[in-house]
Coordinates of C-alpha atoms in Angstrom, one line a residue:
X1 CA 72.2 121.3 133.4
X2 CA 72.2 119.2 130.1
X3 CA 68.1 119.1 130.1
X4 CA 65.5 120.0 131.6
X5 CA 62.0 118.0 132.0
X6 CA 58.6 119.2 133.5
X7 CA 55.6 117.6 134.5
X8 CA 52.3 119.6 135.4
X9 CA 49.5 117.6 137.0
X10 CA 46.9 117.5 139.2
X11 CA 47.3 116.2 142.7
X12 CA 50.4 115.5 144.6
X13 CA 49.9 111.5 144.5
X14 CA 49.8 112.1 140.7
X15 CA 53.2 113.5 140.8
X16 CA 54.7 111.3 142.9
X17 CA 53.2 108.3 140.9
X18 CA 54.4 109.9 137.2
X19 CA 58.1 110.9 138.5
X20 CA 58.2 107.3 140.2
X21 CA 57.7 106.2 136.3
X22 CA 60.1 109.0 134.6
X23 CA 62.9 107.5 136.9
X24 CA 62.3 103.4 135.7
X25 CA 61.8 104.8 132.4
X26 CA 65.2 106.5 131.6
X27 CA 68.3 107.5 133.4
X28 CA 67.1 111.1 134.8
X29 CA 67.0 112.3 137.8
X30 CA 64.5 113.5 140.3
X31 CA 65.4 117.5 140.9
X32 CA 62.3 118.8 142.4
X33 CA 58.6 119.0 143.3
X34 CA 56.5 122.1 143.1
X35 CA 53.3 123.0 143.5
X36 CA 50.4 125.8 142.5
X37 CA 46.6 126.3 142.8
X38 CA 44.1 125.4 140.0
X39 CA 42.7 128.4 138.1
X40 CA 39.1 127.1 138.6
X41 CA 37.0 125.0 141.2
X42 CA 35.9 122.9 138.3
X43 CA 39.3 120.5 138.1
X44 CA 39.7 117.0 138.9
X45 CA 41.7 118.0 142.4
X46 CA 42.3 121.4 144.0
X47 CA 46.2 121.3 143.7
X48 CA 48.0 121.5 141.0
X49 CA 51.7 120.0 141.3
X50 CA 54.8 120.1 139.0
X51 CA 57.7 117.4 138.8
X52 CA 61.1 118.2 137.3
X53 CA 63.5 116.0 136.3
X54 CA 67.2 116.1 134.3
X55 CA 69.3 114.4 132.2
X56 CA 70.5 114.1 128.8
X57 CA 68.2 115.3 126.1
X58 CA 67.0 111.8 125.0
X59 CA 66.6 110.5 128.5
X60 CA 64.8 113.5 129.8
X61 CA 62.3 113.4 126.3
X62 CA 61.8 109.4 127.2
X63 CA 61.0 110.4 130.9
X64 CA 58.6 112.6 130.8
X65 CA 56.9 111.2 127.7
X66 CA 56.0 108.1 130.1
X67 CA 55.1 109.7 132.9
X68 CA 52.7 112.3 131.0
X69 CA 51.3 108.9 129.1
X70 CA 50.5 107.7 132.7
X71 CA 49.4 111.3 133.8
X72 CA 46.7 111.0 130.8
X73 CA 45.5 107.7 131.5
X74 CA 44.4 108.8 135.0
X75 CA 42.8 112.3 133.8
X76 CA 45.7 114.9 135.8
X77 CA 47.5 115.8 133.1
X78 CA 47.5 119.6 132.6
X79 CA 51.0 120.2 130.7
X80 CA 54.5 119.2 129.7
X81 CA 57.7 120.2 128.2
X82 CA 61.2 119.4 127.8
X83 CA 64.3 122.5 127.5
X84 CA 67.1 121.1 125.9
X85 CA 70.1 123.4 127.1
X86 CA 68.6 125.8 130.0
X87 CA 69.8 129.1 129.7
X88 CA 71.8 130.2 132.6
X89 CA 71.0 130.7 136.5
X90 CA 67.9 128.2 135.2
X91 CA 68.7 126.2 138.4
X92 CA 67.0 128.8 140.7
X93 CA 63.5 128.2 139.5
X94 CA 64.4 124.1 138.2
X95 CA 65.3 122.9 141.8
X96 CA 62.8 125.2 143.7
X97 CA 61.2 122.6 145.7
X98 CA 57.9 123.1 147.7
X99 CA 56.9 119.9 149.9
X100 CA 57.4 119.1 153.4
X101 CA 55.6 121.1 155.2
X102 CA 55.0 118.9 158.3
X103 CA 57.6 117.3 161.0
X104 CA 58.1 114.6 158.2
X105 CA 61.2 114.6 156.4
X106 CA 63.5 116.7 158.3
X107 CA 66.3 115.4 156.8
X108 CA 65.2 117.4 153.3
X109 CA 67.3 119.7 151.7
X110 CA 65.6 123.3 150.7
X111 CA 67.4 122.0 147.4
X112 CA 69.1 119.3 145.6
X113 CA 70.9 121.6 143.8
X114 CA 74.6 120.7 143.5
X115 CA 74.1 118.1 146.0
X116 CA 75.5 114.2 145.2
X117 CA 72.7 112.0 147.0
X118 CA 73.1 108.4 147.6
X119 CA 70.2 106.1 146.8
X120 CA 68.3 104.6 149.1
X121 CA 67.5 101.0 148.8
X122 CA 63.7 100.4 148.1
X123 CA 62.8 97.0 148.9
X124 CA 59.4 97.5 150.1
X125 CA 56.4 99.8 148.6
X126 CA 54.7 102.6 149.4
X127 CA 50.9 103.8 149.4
X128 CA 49.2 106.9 148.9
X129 CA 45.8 108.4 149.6
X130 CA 44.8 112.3 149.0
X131 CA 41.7 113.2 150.7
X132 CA 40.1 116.5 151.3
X133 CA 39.7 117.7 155.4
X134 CA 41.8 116.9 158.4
X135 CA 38.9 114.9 160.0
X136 CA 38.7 112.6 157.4
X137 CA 42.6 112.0 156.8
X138 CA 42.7 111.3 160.2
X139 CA 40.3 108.9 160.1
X140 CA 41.7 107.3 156.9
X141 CA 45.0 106.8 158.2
X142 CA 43.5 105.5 161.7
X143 CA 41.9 102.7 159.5
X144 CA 45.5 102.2 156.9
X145 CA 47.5 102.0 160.5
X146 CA 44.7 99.2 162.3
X147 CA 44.5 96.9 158.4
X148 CA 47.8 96.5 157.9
X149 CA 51.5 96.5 159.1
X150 CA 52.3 99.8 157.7
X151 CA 54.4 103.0 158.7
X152 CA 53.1 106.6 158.0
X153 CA 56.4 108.0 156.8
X154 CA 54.6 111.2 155.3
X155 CA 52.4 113.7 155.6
X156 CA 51.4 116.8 153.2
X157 CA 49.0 119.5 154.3
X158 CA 47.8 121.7 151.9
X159 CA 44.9 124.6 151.1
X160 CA 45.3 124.7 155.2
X161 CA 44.7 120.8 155.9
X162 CA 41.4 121.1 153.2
X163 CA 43.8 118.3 151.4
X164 CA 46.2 116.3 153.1
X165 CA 47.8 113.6 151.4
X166 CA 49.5 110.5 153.3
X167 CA 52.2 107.7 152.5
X168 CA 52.6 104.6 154.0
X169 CA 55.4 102.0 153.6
X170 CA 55.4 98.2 154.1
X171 CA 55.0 95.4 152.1
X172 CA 53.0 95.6 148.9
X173 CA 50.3 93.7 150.2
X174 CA 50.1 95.7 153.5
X175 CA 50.0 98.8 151.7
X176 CA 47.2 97.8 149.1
X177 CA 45.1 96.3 152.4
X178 CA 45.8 99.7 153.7
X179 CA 45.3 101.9 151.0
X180 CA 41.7 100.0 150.8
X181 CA 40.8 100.4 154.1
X182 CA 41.7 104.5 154.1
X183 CA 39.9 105.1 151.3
X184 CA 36.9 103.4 152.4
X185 CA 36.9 105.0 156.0
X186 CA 37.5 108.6 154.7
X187 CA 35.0 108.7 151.7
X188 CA 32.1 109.5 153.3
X189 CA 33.8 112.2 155.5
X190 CA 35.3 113.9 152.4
X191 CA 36.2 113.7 149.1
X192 CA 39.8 111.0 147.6
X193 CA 41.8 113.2 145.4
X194 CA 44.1 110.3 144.9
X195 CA 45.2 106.8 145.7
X196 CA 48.0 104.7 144.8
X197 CA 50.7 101.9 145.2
X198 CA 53.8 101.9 144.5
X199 CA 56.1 98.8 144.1
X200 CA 59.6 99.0 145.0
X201 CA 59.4 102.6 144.5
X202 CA 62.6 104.3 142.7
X203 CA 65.4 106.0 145.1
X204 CA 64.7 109.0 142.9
X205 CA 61.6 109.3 144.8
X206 CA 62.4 107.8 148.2
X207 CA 65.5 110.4 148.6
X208 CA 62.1 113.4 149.2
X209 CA 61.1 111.3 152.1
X210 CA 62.6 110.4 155.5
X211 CA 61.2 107.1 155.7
X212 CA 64.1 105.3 157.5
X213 CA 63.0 103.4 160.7

């Protein structure tokens, strides 16, 4: 591993959102997602997540400086850093990956590690909404599914379904229309963590999900 980047934010759609930037900002590649719990109630979402990313030094310093720009701008940032040569047997805690907890994605490797992945092609967008409670996920994704022509293609329970975060693909106007319409339906049924769309998202990104039809 020439370098090694790290991203600690809030929310999972946070971290999905900055490592979707890292990859269009410099040739690096996606490695992992992990995740912990805030250290207080008093935080802008109750999960905290971590991206990690490699490359060369430069790329990997250019990366994660954009993503933890964007990370700022939106109030999740919590941390960053870059490790230029990681010591040895680094790779056991770098690719230690913790999504996919659902029947989403059962294609996933437990780890990229030493793995060559092909790219998917990503010529459609995707959209994300994090909201706390099962009731209220449901019935935000009931409403994304009947206001646009969108696929769920993910699914992410967490604190044990007190926040679940969804993706949709489609068209980037499907998914805004969609994103719109779950965020309205679930917000008075419990609290939006996170929302977002993401043009022509980056294969880096697309590779954690099984979103083929």
């Amino acid at each position: 591993m020439n370098a090694l980047g790290m991203l600690e934010v809030y929310s999972f759609t946070t971290a999905v959102c900055a490592a979707d930037i890292a990859a269009k900002a410099a040739d690096v590649r996606v490695i992992a997602f992990d995740r912990t719990r805030p250290g207080s109630a008093d935080v802008p979402a109750p999960l905290v997540m971590e991206m990690k990313i490699e490359g060369d030094n430069a790329s990997v310093k250019a990366a994660i400086e954009a993503a933890s720009a964007y990370a700022k701008d939106e109030n999740m940032y919590i941390v960053s850093h870059v490790i230029p040569r990681p010591g040895e047997d680094m790779e056991k805690m770098a690719y230690l990956l913790d999504i996919n907890k659902d029947k989403y994605n059962k294609k996933l490797p437990k780890s990229f590690y030493g793995m060559d992945v092909e790219l998917p092609k990503t010529d459609f967008s995707i959209g994300l909404i994090e909201i706390s409670g099962l009731v209220a996920a449901i019935t935000g994704l009931d409403a994304m599914v009947k206001a646009a022509d969108v696929k769920l293609i993910h699914s992410e329970k967490r604190l044990g379904g007190r926040l679940v975060t969804l993706i949709v693909k489609g068209s980037v106007s499907a998914v805004t229309a969609a994103v719109e319409a779950g965020v309205k339906a679930a917000s008075p049924l419990g609290q939006v963590h996170g929302k977002a769309v993401i043009a022509n998202p980056h294969g880096e990104i697309m590779k954690f999900f099984d979103f083929e039809d």
